[in-house]
PDB file of C-alpha atoms in Angstrom:
ATOM      1  CA  UNK A 290       0.000   0.000   0.000  1.00 24.00           C
ATOM      2  CA  UNK A 291       2.805   2.419   0.824  1.00 25.00           C
ATOM      3  CA  UNK A 292       4.324   1.888  -2.612  1.00 27.00           C
ATOM      4  CA  UNK A 293       1.028   2.722  -4.310  1.00 25.00           C
ATOM      5  CA  UNK A 294       0.615   5.897  -2.289  1.00 23.00           C
ATOM      6  CA  UNK A 295       4.160   7.024  -3.040  1.00 26.00           C
ATOM      7  CA  UNK A 296       3.686   6.516  -6.764  1.00 29.00           C
ATOM      8  CA  UNK A 297       0.390   8.399  -6.770  1.00 28.00           C
ATOM      9  CA  UNK A 298       1.979  11.333  -4.995  1.00 28.00           C
ATOM     10  CA  UNK A 299       4.791  11.459  -7.524  1.00 32.00           C
ATOM     11  CA  UNK A 300       2.248  11.605 -10.339  1.00 35.00           C
ATOM     12  CA  UNK A 301       0.186  14.403  -8.751  1.00 36.00           C
ATOM     13  CA  UNK A 302      -3.037  12.434  -8.581  1.00 38.00           C
ATOM     14  CA  UNK A 303      -4.348   8.866  -8.607  1.00 37.00           C
ATOM     15  CA  UNK A 304      -3.259   6.562 -11.386  1.00 40.00           C
ATOM     16  CA  UNK A 305      -4.883   3.467 -12.844  1.00 41.00           C
ATOM     17  CA  UNK A 306      -1.970   1.199 -13.707  1.00 45.00           C
ATOM     18  CA  UNK A 307      -2.301  -1.571 -16.268  1.00 52.00           C
ATOM     19  CA  UNK A 308      -1.956  -5.055 -14.794  1.00 50.00           C
ATOM     20  CA  UNK A 309       1.491  -5.206 -13.224  1.00 48.00           C
ATOM     21  CA  UNK A 310       4.058  -7.891 -13.896  1.00 50.00           C
ATOM     22  CA  UNK A 311       6.071  -8.851 -10.857  1.00 41.00           C
ATOM     23  CA  UNK A 312       8.788 -10.755 -12.704  1.00 45.00           C
ATOM     24  CA  UNK A 313      10.319 -10.766 -16.145  1.00 50.00           C
ATOM     25  CA  UNK A 314       8.912 -13.464 -18.404  1.00 58.00           C
ATOM     26  CA  UNK A 315      10.928 -16.025 -20.289  1.00 67.00           C
ATOM     27  CA  UNK A 316      11.383 -15.010 -23.900  1.00 72.00           C
ATOM     28  CA  UNK A 317      11.876 -17.137 -26.993  1.00 76.00           C
ATOM     29  CA  UNK A 318      15.450 -17.620 -28.175  1.00 82.00           C
ATOM     30  CA  UNK A 319      14.530 -16.276 -31.609  1.00 83.00           C
ATOM     31  CA  UNK A 320      13.212 -13.051 -30.067  1.00 88.00           C
ATOM     32  CA  UNK A 321      16.323 -12.666 -27.904  1.00 91.00           C
ATOM     33  CA  UNK A 322      18.523 -13.101 -30.952  1.00 93.00           C
ATOM     34  CA  UNK A 323      16.490 -10.627 -32.978  1.00 93.00           C
ATOM     35  CA  UNK A 324      16.631  -7.961 -30.267  1.00 96.00           C
ATOM     36  CA  UNK A 325      20.375  -8.565 -29.920  1.00 96.00           C
ATOM     37  CA  UNK A 326      20.736  -6.987 -33.365  1.00 97.00           C
ATOM     38  CA  UNK A 327      19.507  -3.678 -31.940  1.00 98.00           C
ATOM     39  CA  UNK A 328      20.901  -3.694 -28.405  1.00 98.00           C
ATOM     40  CA  UNK A 329      22.269  -5.938 -25.674  1.00 97.00           C
ATOM     41  CA  UNK A 330      21.018  -8.120 -22.842  1.00 96.00           C
ATOM     42  CA  UNK A 331      22.140  -7.087 -19.368  1.00 96.00           C
ATOM     43  CA  UNK A 332      21.457  -8.010 -15.751  1.00 96.00           C
ATOM     44  CA  UNK A 333      19.861  -5.189 -13.772  1.00 95.00           C
ATOM     45  CA  UNK A 334      20.119  -5.143  -9.985  1.00 93.00           C
ATOM     46  CA  UNK A 335      16.503  -3.911  -9.872  1.00 90.00           C
ATOM     47  CA  UNK A 336      14.810  -5.776 -12.730  1.00 91.00           C
ATOM     48  CA  UNK A 337      16.961  -8.822 -13.491  1.00 92.00           C
ATOM     49  CA  UNK A 338      17.343  -9.808 -17.154  1.00 93.00           C
ATOM     50  CA  UNK A 339      16.732  -6.744 -19.349  1.00 95.00           C
ATOM     51  CA  UNK A 340      17.277  -5.603 -22.913  1.00 97.00           C
ATOM     52  CA  UNK A 341      19.074  -2.283 -23.479  1.00 98.00           C
ATOM     53  CA  UNK A 342      18.538  -0.703 -26.926  1.00 98.00           C
ATOM     54  CA  UNK A 343      21.427   0.858 -28.831  1.00 98.00           C
ATOM     55  CA  UNK A 344      19.991   4.357 -29.204  1.00 97.00           C
ATOM     56  CA  UNK A 345      21.028   7.992 -28.896  1.00 94.00           C
ATOM     57  CA  UNK A 346      21.383   9.484 -25.409  1.00 91.00           C
ATOM     58  CA  UNK A 347      18.198  11.576 -25.515  1.00 92.00           C
ATOM     59  CA  UNK A 348      16.041   8.699 -26.806  1.00 96.00           C
ATOM     60  CA  UNK A 349      12.826   7.763 -24.994  1.00 97.00           C
ATOM     61  CA  UNK A 350      10.416   4.841 -25.570  1.00 98.00           C
ATOM     62  CA  UNK A 351       7.224   5.509 -27.543  1.00 98.00           C
ATOM     63  CA  UNK A 352       8.573   8.462 -29.521  1.00 97.00           C
ATOM     64  CA  UNK A 353       9.582   7.129 -32.938  1.00 98.00           C
ATOM     65  CA  UNK A 354       6.278   6.276 -34.550  1.00 98.00           C
ATOM     66  CA  UNK A 355       2.651   7.359 -34.333  1.00 98.00           C
ATOM     67  CA  UNK A 356      -0.587   6.785 -32.443  1.00 98.00           C
ATOM     68  CA  UNK A 357      -3.373   4.976 -34.282  1.00 98.00           C
ATOM     69  CA  UNK A 358      -6.954   5.013 -33.029  1.00 97.00           C
ATOM     70  CA  UNK A 359      -8.467   1.500 -33.029  1.00 94.00           C
ATOM     71  CA  UNK A 360     -11.465  -0.368 -31.657  1.00 91.00           C
ATOM     72  CA  UNK A 361      -9.198  -1.254 -28.704  1.00 89.00           C
ATOM     73  CA  UNK A 362      -8.101   2.324 -28.081  1.00 91.00           C
ATOM     74  CA  UNK A 363      -4.733   3.885 -28.869  1.00 95.00           C
ATOM     75  CA  UNK A 364      -2.255   1.589 -30.623  1.00 96.00           C
ATOM     76  CA  UNK A 365       1.430   2.490 -30.907  1.00 97.00           C
ATOM     77  CA  UNK A 366       2.724   1.978 -34.459  1.00 98.00           C
ATOM     78  CA  UNK A 367       6.495   2.111 -34.184  1.00 98.00           C
ATOM     79  CA  UNK A 368       8.920   2.874 -36.999  1.00 97.00           C
ATOM     80  CA  UNK A 369      11.737   1.102 -35.136  1.00 98.00           C
ATOM     81  CA  UNK A 370      12.720  -2.430 -36.228  1.00 96.00           C
ATOM     82  CA  UNK A 371      12.186  -3.821 -32.717  1.00 96.00           C
ATOM     83  CA  UNK A 372       8.929  -1.964 -32.045  1.00 96.00           C
ATOM     84  CA  UNK A 373       6.437  -4.767 -32.681  1.00 94.00           C
ATOM     85  CA  UNK A 374       7.833  -6.638 -29.660  1.00 93.00           C
ATOM     86  CA  UNK A 375       8.978  -4.114 -27.067  1.00 96.00           C
ATOM     87  CA  UNK A 376       6.005  -1.718 -27.229  1.00 97.00           C
ATOM     88  CA  UNK A 377       3.326  -4.399 -27.058  1.00 94.00           C
ATOM     89  CA  UNK A 378       4.838  -7.008 -24.729  1.00 92.00           C
ATOM     90  CA  UNK A 379       6.672  -6.390 -21.451  1.00 92.00           C
ATOM     91  CA  UNK A 380       7.418  -3.015 -19.862  1.00 93.00           C
ATOM     92  CA  UNK A 381       9.960  -0.213 -19.943  1.00 95.00           C
ATOM     93  CA  UNK A 382      11.747   1.283 -16.961  1.00 93.00           C
ATOM     94  CA  UNK A 383      14.675   3.606 -16.394  1.00 93.00           C
ATOM     95  CA  UNK A 384      17.631   1.876 -14.782  1.00 94.00           C
ATOM     96  CA  UNK A 385      20.319   4.020 -13.097  1.00 92.00           C
ATOM     97  CA  UNK A 386      23.076   1.850 -14.554  1.00 95.00           C
ATOM     98  CA  UNK A 387      21.821   1.241 -18.098  1.00 96.00           C
ATOM     99  CA  UNK A 388      19.261   3.951 -18.854  1.00 96.00           C
ATOM    100  CA  UNK A 389      16.060   2.785 -20.547  1.00 97.00           C
ATOM    101  CA  UNK A 390      15.609  -0.983 -20.304  1.00 97.00           C
ATOM    102  CA  UNK A 391      12.923  -3.353 -21.519  1.00 96.00           C
ATOM    103  CA  UNK A 392      11.669  -6.080 -19.170  1.00 94.00           C
ATOM    104  CA  UNK A 393      10.198  -8.999 -21.100  1.00 91.00           C
ATOM    105  CA  UNK A 394       6.548  -9.954 -20.663  1.00 88.00           C
ATOM    106  CA  UNK A 395       4.235 -12.320 -22.519  1.00 84.00           C
ATOM    107  CA  UNK A 396       0.975 -10.316 -22.348  1.00 86.00           C
ATOM    108  CA  UNK A 397       0.188  -8.331 -25.508  1.00 89.00           C
ATOM    109  CA  UNK A 398      -1.506  -4.913 -25.500  1.00 91.00           C
ATOM    110  CA  UNK A 399      -2.006  -2.071 -28.015  1.00 93.00           C
ATOM    111  CA  UNK A 400       0.472  -0.059 -25.897  1.00 94.00           C
ATOM    112  CA  UNK A 401       1.694  -0.210 -22.296  1.00 94.00           C
ATOM    113  CA  UNK A 402       1.544   3.477 -21.366  1.00 94.00           C
ATOM    114  CA  UNK A 403      -0.167   5.921 -19.025  1.00 92.00           C
ATOM    115  CA  UNK A 404      -1.537   9.276 -20.191  1.00 95.00           C
ATOM    116  CA  UNK A 405      -1.844  12.908 -19.069  1.00 95.00           C
ATOM    117  CA  UNK A 406      -3.762  15.792 -20.608  1.00 96.00           C
ATOM    118  CA  UNK A 407      -4.427  19.453 -19.875  1.00 95.00           C
ATOM    119  CA  UNK A 408      -4.533  22.802 -21.644  1.00 92.00           C
ATOM    120  CA  UNK A 409      -3.105  22.347 -25.122  1.00 94.00           C
ATOM    121  CA  UNK A 410      -0.946  19.334 -24.285  1.00 97.00           C
ATOM    122  CA  UNK A 411      -1.352  15.575 -24.169  1.00 97.00           C
ATOM    123  CA  UNK A 412       1.354  13.204 -22.988  1.00 97.00           C
ATOM    124  CA  UNK A 413       2.214   9.592 -22.312  1.00 97.00           C
ATOM    125  CA  UNK A 414       4.864   7.613 -20.444  1.00 96.00           C
ATOM    126  CA  UNK A 415       5.797   3.922 -20.333  1.00 95.00           C
ATOM    127  CA  UNK A 416       3.742   2.042 -17.741  1.00 90.00           C
ATOM    128  CA  UNK A 417       6.129   0.717 -15.074  1.00 84.00           C
ATOM    129  CA  UNK A 418       6.536  -3.011 -14.441  1.00 85.00           C
ATOM    130  CA  UNK A 419       5.221  -2.637 -10.879  1.00 78.00           C
ATOM    131  CA  UNK A 420       3.920   0.049  -8.533  1.00 60.00           C
ATOM    132  CA  UNK A 421       7.226   0.257  -6.679  1.00 66.00           C
ATOM    133  CA  UNK A 422       8.853   2.098  -9.589  1.00 69.00           C
ATOM    134  CA  UNK A 423       8.776   5.870  -9.053  1.00 70.00           C
ATOM    135  CA  UNK A 424       8.104   8.091 -12.052  1.00 79.00           C
ATOM    136  CA  UNK A 425      10.317  10.952 -13.130  1.00 90.00           C
ATOM    137  CA  UNK A 426       9.084  14.013 -15.029  1.00 93.00           C
ATOM    138  CA  UNK A 427      11.579  13.223 -17.796  1.00 93.00           C
ATOM    139  CA  UNK A 428       9.797   9.948 -18.606  1.00 94.00           C
ATOM    140  CA  UNK A 429       6.839  11.796 -20.088  1.00 96.00           C
ATOM    141  CA  UNK A 430       6.495  12.691 -23.760  1.00 97.00           C
ATOM    142  CA  UNK A 431       4.233  15.665 -24.483  1.00 98.00           C
ATOM    143  CA  UNK A 432       2.910  17.013 -27.758  1.00 98.00           C
ATOM    144  CA  UNK A 433       0.349  19.692 -28.590  1.00 97.00           C
ATOM    145  CA  UNK A 434      -3.130  18.149 -28.776  1.00 97.00           C
ATOM    146  CA  UNK A 435      -3.278  19.242 -32.415  1.00 96.00           C
ATOM    147  CA  UNK A 436      -0.237  17.030 -33.154  1.00 97.00           C
ATOM    148  CA  UNK A 437      -1.442  13.750 -31.623  1.00 97.00           C
ATOM    149  CA  UNK A 438      -2.113  12.436 -35.135  1.00 96.00           C
ATOM    150  CA  UNK A 439       1.357  13.299 -36.466  1.00 97.00           C
ATOM    151  CA  UNK A 440       3.008  10.613 -38.588  1.00 96.00           C
ATOM    152  CA  UNK A 441       6.434  10.979 -36.924  1.00 95.00           C
ATOM    153  CA  UNK A 442       5.835  12.136 -33.361  1.00 97.00           C
ATOM    154  CA  UNK A 443       9.511  12.372 -32.448  1.00 97.00           C
ATOM    155  CA  UNK A 444       9.627  15.545 -34.557  1.00 96.00           C
ATOM    156  CA  UNK A 445       6.934  17.281 -32.492  1.00 97.00           C
ATOM    157  CA  UNK A 446       7.547  15.951 -28.967  1.00 98.00           C
ATOM    158  CA  UNK A 447       8.228  18.903 -26.695  1.00 97.00           C
ATOM    159  CA  UNK A 448      11.761  19.231 -25.270  1.00 96.00           C
ATOM    160  CA  UNK A 449      12.068  17.298 -22.026  1.00 95.00           C
ATOM    161  CA  UNK A 450      13.171  20.513 -20.286  1.00 95.00           C
ATOM    162  CA  UNK A 451       9.581  21.782 -20.642  1.00 97.00           C
ATOM    163  CA  UNK A 452       8.110  18.804 -18.785  1.00 97.00           C
ATOM    164  CA  UNK A 453       8.326  20.388 -15.325  1.00 95.00           C
ATOM    165  CA  UNK A 454       5.973  23.191 -16.358  1.00 96.00           C
ATOM    166  CA  UNK A 455       3.691  20.963 -18.438  1.00 97.00           C
ATOM    167  CA  UNK A 456       3.318  18.494 -15.562  1.00 96.00           C
ATOM    168  CA  UNK A 457       1.831  21.251 -13.403  1.00 95.00           C
ATOM    169  CA  UNK A 458      -0.775  21.997 -16.072  1.00 95.00           C
ATOM    170  CA  UNK A 459      -1.835  18.429 -16.895  1.00 95.00           C
ATOM    171  CA  UNK A 460      -3.535  15.616 -14.992  1.00 93.00           C
ATOM    172  CA  UNK A 461      -3.631  11.842 -15.273  1.00 90.00           C
ATOM    173  CA  UNK A 462      -6.304  10.442 -17.606  1.00 89.00           C
ATOM    174  CA  UNK A 463      -7.661   8.022 -15.055  1.00 79.00           C
ATOM    175  CA  UNK A 464      -9.685   5.648 -17.213  1.00 77.00           C
ATOM    176  CA  UNK A 465      -9.048   2.160 -18.491  1.00 76.00           C
ATOM    177  CA  UNK A 466      -9.913   0.279 -21.659  1.00 71.00           C
ATOM    178  CA  UNK A 467     -10.688  -3.419 -21.304  1.00 73.00           C
ATOM    179  CA  UNK A 468      -9.384  -5.503 -24.202  1.00 74.00           C
ATOM    180  CA  UNK A 469     -11.420  -8.694 -24.072  1.00 64.00           C
ATOM    181  CA  UNK A 470      -9.359 -10.974 -26.293  1.00 58.00           C
ATOM    182  CA  UNK A 471      -5.746  -9.921 -25.741  1.00 66.00           C
ATOM    183  CA  UNK A 472      -3.344 -12.755 -26.625  1.00 62.00           C
ATOM    184  CA  UNK A 473      -0.830 -14.069 -24.143  1.00 64.00           C
ATOM    185  CA  UNK A 474       2.088 -16.088 -25.403  1.00 57.00           C
ATOM    186  CA  UNK A 475       1.825 -18.992 -22.962  1.00 51.00           C
ATOM    187  CA  UNK A 476      -1.590 -18.836 -21.321  1.00 49.00           C
ATOM    188  CA  UNK A 477      -3.898 -18.073 -24.228  1.00 52.00           C
ATOM    189  CA  UNK A 478      -6.153 -15.054 -24.701  1.00 55.00           C
ATOM    190  CA  UNK A 479      -7.104 -13.030 -21.638  1.00 60.00           C
ATOM    191  CA  UNK A 480      -8.912  -9.882 -20.592  1.00 65.00           C
ATOM    192  CA  UNK A 481      -6.420  -7.056 -20.035  1.00 72.00           C
ATOM    193  CA  UNK A 482      -6.992  -3.499 -18.798  1.00 72.00           C
ATOM    194  CA  UNK A 483      -4.912  -0.681 -20.271  1.00 78.00           C
ATOM    195  CA  UNK A 484      -4.904   3.080 -19.751  1.00 82.00           C
ATOM    196  CA  UNK A 485      -7.494   4.631 -22.066  1.00 82.00           C
ATOM    197  CA  UNK A 486      -5.782   7.865 -23.046  1.00 91.00           C
ATOM    198  CA  UNK A 487      -7.669  10.836 -24.529  1.00 94.00           C
ATOM    199  CA  UNK A 488     -11.138  10.067 -25.862  1.00 92.00           C
ATOM    200  CA  UNK A 489     -11.267  10.494 -29.595  1.00 93.00           C
ATOM    201  CA  UNK A 490     -14.720  12.076 -29.655  1.00 91.00           C
ATOM    202  CA  UNK A 491     -13.581  14.821 -27.251  1.00 91.00           C
ATOM    203  CA  UNK A 492     -10.799  16.036 -29.554  1.00 94.00           C
ATOM    204  CA  UNK A 493     -11.361  18.924 -32.001  1.00 94.00           C
ATOM    205  CA  UNK A 494     -12.745  17.817 -35.354  1.00 93.00           C
ATOM    206  CA  UNK A 495      -9.627  18.830 -37.364  1.00 95.00           C
ATOM    207  CA  UNK A 496      -7.509  16.751 -34.975  1.00 96.00           C
ATOM    208  CA  UNK A 497      -9.796  13.730 -35.354  1.00 95.00           C
ATOM    209  CA  UNK A 498      -9.514  14.017 -39.128  1.00 95.00           C
ATOM    210  CA  UNK A 499      -5.697  13.977 -38.882  1.00 95.00           C
ATOM    211  CA  UNK A 500      -5.586  10.773 -36.833  1.00 97.00           C
ATOM    212  CA  UNK A 501      -5.038   7.424 -38.502  1.00 97.00           C
ATOM    213  CA  UNK A 502      -7.701   4.888 -37.520  1.00 97.00           C
ATOM    214  CA  UNK A 503      -7.959   1.154 -38.125  1.00 97.00           C
ATOM    215  CA  UNK A 504      -9.590  -2.083 -37.073  1.00 95.00           C
ATOM    216  CA  UNK A 505      -7.077  -3.843 -34.820  1.00 92.00           C
ATOM    217  CA  UNK A 506      -6.425  -7.542 -35.365  1.00 91.00           C
ATOM    218  CA  UNK A 507      -4.271  -8.760 -32.422  1.00 87.00           C
ATOM    219  CA  UNK A 508      -1.498 -11.297 -33.044  1.00 87.00           C
ATOM    220  CA  UNK A 509      -2.298 -14.968 -32.653  1.00 80.00           C
ATOM    221  CA  UNK A 510      -1.640 -16.473 -29.263  1.00 75.00           C
ATOM    222  CA  UNK A 511       1.359 -18.676 -28.574  1.00 71.00           C
ATOM    223  CA  UNK A 512       4.044 -16.526 -30.216  1.00 75.00           C
ATOM    224  CA  UNK A 513       5.585 -13.065 -29.989  1.00 82.00           C
ATOM    225  CA  UNK A 514       4.090 -11.560 -33.134  1.00 83.00           C
ATOM    226  CA  UNK A 515       2.814  -8.351 -34.702  1.00 89.00           C
ATOM    227  CA  UNK A 516      -0.767  -7.147 -34.758  1.00 92.00           C
ATOM    228  CA  UNK A 517      -2.458  -6.233 -38.032  1.00 94.00           C
ATOM    229  CA  UNK A 518      -4.170  -2.914 -38.767  1.00 96.00           C
ATOM    230  CA  UNK A 519      -7.101  -2.883 -41.192  1.00 97.00           C
ATOM    231  CA  UNK A 520      -7.124   0.762 -42.266  1.00 97.00           C
ATOM    232  CA  UNK A 521      -9.963   0.115 -44.714  1.00 97.00           C
ATOM    233  CA  UNK A 522     -12.274   0.189 -41.685  1.00 96.00           C
ATOM    234  CA  UNK A 523     -10.775   3.355 -40.206  1.00 96.00           C
ATOM    235  CA  UNK A 524     -13.786   5.590 -40.908  1.00 95.00           C
ATOM    236  CA  UNK A 525     -16.076   3.033 -39.281  1.00 95.00           C
ATOM    237  CA  UNK A 526     -13.839   2.820 -36.192  1.00 95.00           C
ATOM    238  CA  UNK A 527     -13.905   6.605 -35.802  1.00 95.00           C
ATOM    239  CA  UNK A 528     -17.709   6.641 -36.011  1.00 93.00           C
ATOM    240  CA  UNK A 529     -17.891   4.012 -33.279  1.00 89.00           C
ATOM    241  CA  UNK A 530     -15.516   5.889 -30.941  1.00 84.00           C
ATOM    242  CA  UNK A 531     -16.854   5.702 -27.403  1.00 55.00           C
ATOM    243  CA  UNK A 532     -19.284   2.887 -28.221  1.00 54.00           C
ATOM    244  CA  UNK A 533     -18.787   0.234 -25.515  1.00 41.00           C
ATOM    245  CA  UNK A 534     -20.265  -2.537 -27.683  1.00 39.00           C
ATOM    246  CA  UNK A 535     -16.912  -3.142 -29.342  1.00 39.00           C
ATOM    247  CA  UNK A 536     -14.003  -5.195 -28.052  1.00 41.00           C
ATOM    248  CA  UNK A 537     -12.398  -2.249 -26.266  1.00 42.00           C
ATOM    249  CA  UNK A 538     -14.705  -1.073 -23.463  1.00 39.00           C
ATOM    250  CA  UNK A 539     -14.021   2.282 -21.817  1.00 36.00           C
ATOM    251  CA  UNK A 540     -14.434   2.163 -18.060  1.00 35.00           C
ATOM    252  CA  UNK A 541     -14.157   5.045 -15.617  1.00 34.00           C
ATOM    253  CA  UNK A 542     -11.340   4.965 -13.115  1.00 33.00           C
ATOM    254  CA  UNK A 543     -11.845   5.132  -9.340  1.00 30.00           C
ATOM    255  CA  UNK A 544     -13.187   8.358  -7.889  1.00 27.00           C
TER     256      UNK A 544
END
């Protein structure tokens, strides 16, 4: 309980965390070898076996790519060659020895992030692997609301030095989306709750028009694999935004 309270205080308000993972999951040899092409495997004193990407110093997770609106909420479409694994399975955390590290997990989701919004800004940060991990302002990525649909968000993410001010003017989006048929590599499909993010229908019309939308087809269970986006149904998905009859059901967070 103390850990939860400390995390909430750091975030300036209550936070609905996605289902936490207490321990790193075993990962297929083929996936380990593939990720080794883009980084290295290390042993963290805090998290155990982790993957450390070979990236520039100022790099942050969930910046090189775009957000896509789907029937299961916001999906992160990465432009990085390792993105289909590390942004949809497992969690990210900042390690004092290695910087950003990925902790393997076998539960798939459209994205493992938490969201903030306020004024003209919307932001997201990697969801921690457990509630004992304290957030830092520098973890957050903020963009103007008008830019949430940008194709290459890394070009419009606000400088991290501005985060201190933006944090004071934004609040946690404390809602969850329930994905009813989320695949898990070893245990089959399960219900998983993820942070909902900004509601599409509450964004300005020009912003909605700029956002890519698609029907989300999750990967098949039993393997680490990519999801498929059916953009031909994008207009339909936008019309159904906020309709709880779909697979992704928006639920209010605790009061």
